[in-house]
CSV table of N, CA and C in Angstrom, one decimal:
chain,number,residue,atom,x,y,z
T,1,UNK,N,31.6,-52.5,-100.1
T,1,UNK,CA,31.9,-53.8,-100.7
T,1,UNK,C,33.0,-53.6,-101.8
T,2,UNK,N,34.0,-54.5,-101.8
T,2,UNK,CA,35.1,-54.3,-102.8
T,2,UNK,C,34.6,-54.9,-104.2
T,3,UNK,N,35.4,-54.5,-105.2
T,3,UNK,CA,35.1,-55.0,-106.5
T,3,UNK,C,35.1,-56.5,-106.7
T,4,UNK,N,36.1,-57.2,-106.1
T,4,UNK,CA,36.1,-58.7,-106.1
T,4,UNK,C,34.8,-59.3,-105.5
T,5,UNK,N,34.3,-58.7,-104.4
T,5,UNK,CA,33.1,-59.2,-103.8
T,5,UNK,C,31.9,-59.0,-104.8
T,6,UNK,N,31.8,-57.8,-105.4
T,6,UNK,CA,30.8,-57.5,-106.3
T,6,UNK,C,30.8,-58.5,-107.5
T,7,UNK,N,32.0,-58.7,-108.0
T,7,UNK,CA,32.2,-59.7,-109.1
T,7,UNK,C,31.7,-61.1,-108.7
T,8,UNK,N,32.0,-61.6,-107.5
T,8,UNK,CA,31.6,-62.9,-107.1
T,8,UNK,C,30.1,-62.9,-107.0
T,9,UNK,N,29.4,-61.9,-106.4
T,9,UNK,CA,28.0,-62.0,-106.3
T,9,UNK,C,27.3,-61.8,-107.7
T,10,UNK,N,27.9,-61.0,-108.6
T,10,UNK,CA,27.3,-60.9,-109.9
T,10,UNK,C,27.4,-62.2,-110.7
T,11,UNK,N,28.6,-62.9,-110.6
T,11,UNK,CA,28.8,-64.2,-111.3
T,11,UNK,C,27.8,-65.2,-110.6
T,12,UNK,N,27.7,-65.3,-109.4
T,12,UNK,CA,26.8,-66.2,-108.7
T,12,UNK,C,25.4,-66.0,-109.2
T,13,UNK,N,25.0,-64.7,-109.2
T,13,UNK,CA,23.6,-64.4,-109.6
T,13,UNK,C,23.4,-64.8,-111.1
T,14,UNK,N,24.4,-64.7,-111.9
T,14,UNK,CA,24.2,-65.1,-113.3
T,14,UNK,C,24.1,-66.6,-113.4
T,15,UNK,N,24.9,-67.3,-112.6
T,15,UNK,CA,24.8,-68.8,-112.6
T,15,UNK,C,23.4,-69.2,-112.1
T,16,UNK,N,22.9,-68.6,-111.1
T,16,UNK,CA,21.5,-68.9,-110.6
T,16,UNK,C,20.5,-68.6,-111.6
T,17,UNK,N,20.6,-67.4,-112.3
T,17,UNK,CA,19.6,-67.0,-113.3
T,17,UNK,C,19.6,-68.0,-114.4
T,18,UNK,N,20.8,-68.6,-114.8
T,18,UNK,CA,20.8,-69.5,-115.9
T,18,UNK,C,20.8,-71.0,-115.5
T,19,UNK,N,20.3,-71.2,-114.3
T,19,UNK,CA,20.1,-72.5,-113.7
T,19,UNK,C,21.4,-73.4,-113.6
T,20,UNK,N,22.5,-72.7,-113.5
T,20,UNK,CA,23.8,-73.4,-113.3
T,20,UNK,C,24.1,-73.4,-111.8
T,21,UNK,N,23.2,-74.1,-111.0
T,21,UNK,CA,23.2,-74.0,-109.6
T,21,UNK,C,24.5,-74.6,-109.0
T,22,UNK,N,25.0,-75.7,-109.5
T,22,UNK,CA,26.2,-76.3,-109.0
T,22,UNK,C,27.4,-75.3,-109.0
T,23,UNK,N,27.5,-74.5,-110.1
T,23,UNK,CA,28.6,-73.5,-110.3
T,23,UNK,C,28.4,-72.4,-109.3
T,24,UNK,N,27.1,-72.0,-109.1
T,24,UNK,CA,26.8,-70.9,-108.1
T,24,UNK,C,27.2,-71.4,-106.7
T,25,UNK,N,26.8,-72.6,-106.4
T,25,UNK,CA,27.1,-73.1,-105.1
T,25,UNK,C,28.6,-73.2,-104.8
T,26,UNK,N,29.4,-73.7,-105.8
T,26,UNK,CA,30.8,-73.8,-105.6
T,26,UNK,C,31.4,-72.4,-105.4
T,27,UNK,N,31.0,-71.4,-106.2
T,27,UNK,CA,31.5,-70.0,-106.1
T,27,UNK,C,31.2,-69.5,-104.7
T,28,UNK,N,30.0,-69.6,-104.3
T,28,UNK,CA,29.5,-69.0,-103.0
T,28,UNK,C,30.2,-69.8,-101.8
T,29,UNK,N,30.3,-71.1,-101.9
T,29,UNK,CA,30.9,-71.8,-100.8
T,29,UNK,C,32.4,-71.4,-100.6
T,30,UNK,N,33.1,-71.2,-101.7
T,30,UNK,CA,34.5,-70.7,-101.6
T,30,UNK,C,34.5,-69.4,-101.0
T,31,UNK,N,33.6,-68.5,-101.4
T,31,UNK,CA,33.5,-67.1,-100.8
T,31,UNK,C,33.2,-67.2,-99.3
T,32,UNK,N,32.3,-68.0,-98.9
T,32,UNK,CA,31.9,-68.1,-97.5
T,32,UNK,C,33.0,-68.7,-96.7
T,33,UNK,N,33.8,-69.6,-97.2
T,33,UNK,CA,35.0,-70.1,-96.5
T,33,UNK,C,35.9,-68.9,-96.0
T,34,UNK,N,36.0,-67.9,-96.9
T,34,UNK,CA,36.8,-66.8,-96.5
T,34,UNK,C,36.1,-65.7,-95.8
T,35,UNK,N,34.8,-65.7,-95.9
T,35,UNK,CA,33.9,-64.6,-95.4
T,35,UNK,C,32.7,-65.3,-94.7
T,36,UNK,N,32.9,-66.0,-93.6
T,36,UNK,CA,31.8,-66.8,-93.0
T,36,UNK,C,30.6,-66.0,-92.5
T,37,UNK,N,30.8,-64.7,-92.3
T,37,UNK,CA,29.8,-63.8,-91.8
T,37,UNK,C,29.1,-63.0,-92.9
T,38,UNK,N,29.2,-63.4,-94.1
T,38,UNK,CA,28.6,-62.6,-95.2
T,38,UNK,C,27.1,-63.0,-95.3
T,39,UNK,N,26.3,-62.1,-94.8
T,39,UNK,CA,24.9,-62.2,-94.9
T,39,UNK,C,24.4,-62.4,-96.4
T,40,UNK,N,25.0,-61.6,-97.3
T,40,UNK,CA,24.6,-61.7,-98.7
T,40,UNK,C,24.9,-63.0,-99.3
T,41,UNK,N,26.1,-63.5,-99.0
T,41,UNK,CA,26.5,-64.8,-99.6
T,41,UNK,C,25.7,-65.9,-99.1
T,42,UNK,N,25.4,-66.0,-97.8
T,42,UNK,CA,24.5,-67.0,-97.3
T,42,UNK,C,23.1,-67.0,-97.9
T,43,UNK,N,22.6,-65.7,-98.0
T,43,UNK,CA,21.3,-65.6,-98.6
T,43,UNK,C,21.3,-66.0,-100.1
T,44,UNK,N,22.3,-65.6,-100.8
T,44,UNK,CA,22.4,-66.1,-102.2
T,44,UNK,C,22.5,-67.6,-102.3
T,45,UNK,N,23.3,-68.2,-101.4
T,45,UNK,CA,23.4,-69.6,-101.4
T,45,UNK,C,22.1,-70.3,-101.2
T,46,UNK,N,21.3,-69.7,-100.3
T,46,UNK,CA,20.0,-70.3,-100.1
T,46,UNK,C,19.1,-70.4,-101.3
T,47,UNK,N,19.4,-69.5,-102.3
T,47,UNK,CA,18.6,-69.5,-103.5
T,47,UNK,C,19.2,-70.5,-104.5
T,48,UNK,N,20.4,-71.0,-104.3
T,48,UNK,CA,21.1,-71.8,-105.2
T,48,UNK,C,21.0,-73.3,-104.8
T,49,UNK,N,20.5,-73.6,-103.7
T,49,UNK,CA,20.4,-75.0,-103.3
T,49,UNK,C,19.0,-75.5,-103.4
T,50,UNK,N,18.9,-76.8,-103.8
T,50,UNK,CA,17.6,-77.5,-104.0
T,50,UNK,C,17.1,-78.2,-102.7
T,51,UNK,N,18.0,-78.7,-101.9
T,51,UNK,CA,17.7,-79.4,-100.7
T,51,UNK,C,17.1,-78.5,-99.7
T,52,UNK,N,15.8,-78.8,-99.3
T,52,UNK,CA,15.1,-77.9,-98.4
T,52,UNK,C,15.9,-77.7,-97.1
T,53,UNK,N,16.5,-78.8,-96.6
T,53,UNK,CA,17.3,-78.7,-95.3
T,53,UNK,C,18.5,-77.7,-95.5
T,54,UNK,N,19.1,-77.8,-96.6
T,54,UNK,CA,20.2,-76.9,-96.9
T,54,UNK,C,19.7,-75.4,-97.0
T,55,UNK,N,18.6,-75.3,-97.6
T,55,UNK,CA,18.0,-73.9,-97.8
T,55,UNK,C,17.7,-73.3,-96.4
T,56,UNK,N,17.1,-74.2,-95.5
T,56,UNK,CA,16.8,-73.7,-94.2
T,56,UNK,C,18.0,-73.4,-93.4
T,57,UNK,N,19.1,-74.2,-93.6
T,57,UNK,CA,20.3,-74.0,-92.9
T,57,UNK,C,20.9,-72.6,-93.3
T,58,UNK,N,20.9,-72.4,-94.6
T,58,UNK,CA,21.5,-71.1,-95.1
T,58,UNK,C,20.7,-69.9,-94.6
T,59,UNK,N,19.4,-70.0,-94.6
T,59,UNK,CA,18.5,-68.9,-94.2
T,59,UNK,C,18.7,-68.7,-92.6
T,60,UNK,N,18.9,-69.7,-91.9
T,60,UNK,CA,19.1,-69.6,-90.5
T,60,UNK,C,20.5,-68.9,-90.2
T,61,UNK,N,21.5,-69.2,-91.0
T,61,UNK,CA,22.8,-68.5,-90.9
T,61,UNK,C,22.6,-67.0,-91.2
T,62,UNK,N,21.8,-66.7,-92.2
T,62,UNK,CA,21.6,-65.3,-92.5
T,62,UNK,C,20.9,-64.6,-91.3
T,63,UNK,N,20.0,-65.2,-90.7
T,63,UNK,CA,19.3,-64.6,-89.5
T,63,UNK,C,20.1,-64.6,-88.3
T,64,UNK,N,21.1,-65.5,-88.1
T,64,UNK,CA,22.1,-65.3,-87.0
T,64,UNK,C,23.0,-64.1,-87.2
T,65,UNK,N,23.3,-63.8,-88.5
T,65,UNK,CA,24.1,-62.7,-88.8
T,65,UNK,C,23.3,-61.4,-88.7
T,66,UNK,N,22.1,-61.4,-89.2
T,66,UNK,CA,21.2,-60.3,-89.1
T,66,UNK,C,19.8,-60.7,-88.8
T,67,UNK,N,19.4,-60.7,-87.5
T,67,UNK,CA,18.0,-61.2,-87.2
T,67,UNK,C,16.9,-60.3,-87.8
T,68,UNK,N,17.2,-59.1,-88.3
T,68,UNK,CA,16.2,-58.2,-88.8
T,68,UNK,C,16.0,-58.4,-90.3
T,69,UNK,N,16.6,-59.4,-90.9
T,69,UNK,CA,16.5,-59.6,-92.4
T,69,UNK,C,15.1,-60.2,-92.7
T,70,UNK,N,14.1,-59.3,-93.0
T,70,UNK,CA,12.7,-59.8,-93.2
T,70,UNK,C,12.6,-60.7,-94.4
T,71,UNK,N,13.4,-60.5,-95.4
T,71,UNK,CA,13.3,-61.3,-96.6
T,71,UNK,C,13.7,-62.8,-96.3
T,72,UNK,N,14.8,-62.9,-95.5
T,72,UNK,CA,15.2,-64.2,-95.0
T,72,UNK,C,14.2,-64.9,-94.1
T,73,UNK,N,13.6,-64.0,-93.2
T,73,UNK,CA,12.6,-64.6,-92.3
T,73,UNK,C,11.4,-65.2,-93.1
T,74,UNK,N,11.0,-64.4,-94.1
T,74,UNK,CA,9.8,-64.9,-94.9
T,74,UNK,C,10.1,-66.1,-95.7
T,75,UNK,N,11.3,-66.2,-96.3
T,75,UNK,CA,11.7,-67.4,-97.1
T,75,UNK,C,11.9,-68.6,-96.1
T,76,UNK,N,12.4,-68.3,-94.9
T,76,UNK,CA,12.6,-69.4,-93.9
T,76,UNK,C,11.3,-70.0,-93.6
T,77,UNK,N,10.3,-69.1,-93.3
T,77,UNK,CA,8.9,-69.6,-93.0
T,77,UNK,C,8.3,-70.5,-94.1
T,78,UNK,N,8.5,-70.0,-95.3
T,78,UNK,CA,8.0,-70.8,-96.5
T,78,UNK,C,8.7,-72.1,-96.6
T,79,UNK,N,10.0,-72.1,-96.4
T,79,UNK,CA,10.8,-73.3,-96.5
T,79,UNK,C,10.5,-74.3,-95.4
T,80,UNK,N,10.2,-73.8,-94.2
T,80,UNK,CA,9.9,-74.7,-93.1
T,80,UNK,C,8.4,-75.3,-93.2
T,81,UNK,N,7.6,-74.6,-94.0
T,81,UNK,CA,6.2,-75.0,-94.2
T,81,UNK,C,6.1,-76.1,-95.3
T,82,UNK,N,7.2,-76.3,-96.1
T,82,UNK,CA,7.2,-77.3,-97.1
T,82,UNK,C,7.2,-78.7,-96.5
T,83,UNK,N,6.5,-79.6,-97.1
T,83,UNK,CA,6.6,-81.0,-96.6
T,83,UNK,C,8.0,-81.6,-96.8
T,84,UNK,N,8.4,-82.3,-95.9
T,84,UNK,CA,9.8,-82.9,-96.0
T,84,UNK,C,10.0,-83.8,-97.2
C-alpha cells in the first residue's frame, strides 16, 4: 500500500473516530472512485454511513471483492438483522 493510500485511510479513520462521518464519507467516496475494488475503503465506508441500506451495500461490495472477509460477513449479518 502506498503512502497516499495509508494517509487517506488514517484520515478517514480519524474522521470516523471523531464522529465527522460526512467528511469520512466524502474522503472514502473520492478514493473509491479511483479504486473501486478497494476492500479496505468499502469496509471503512460501511462504518461511516448511518443508513442501514448503505451499510449493507458497502459490506456486500467488500464481500464481492473478498468473499472470505469474515469481519464483513459478521457485520453484514448484524446489519441485515436490524429492523428496517
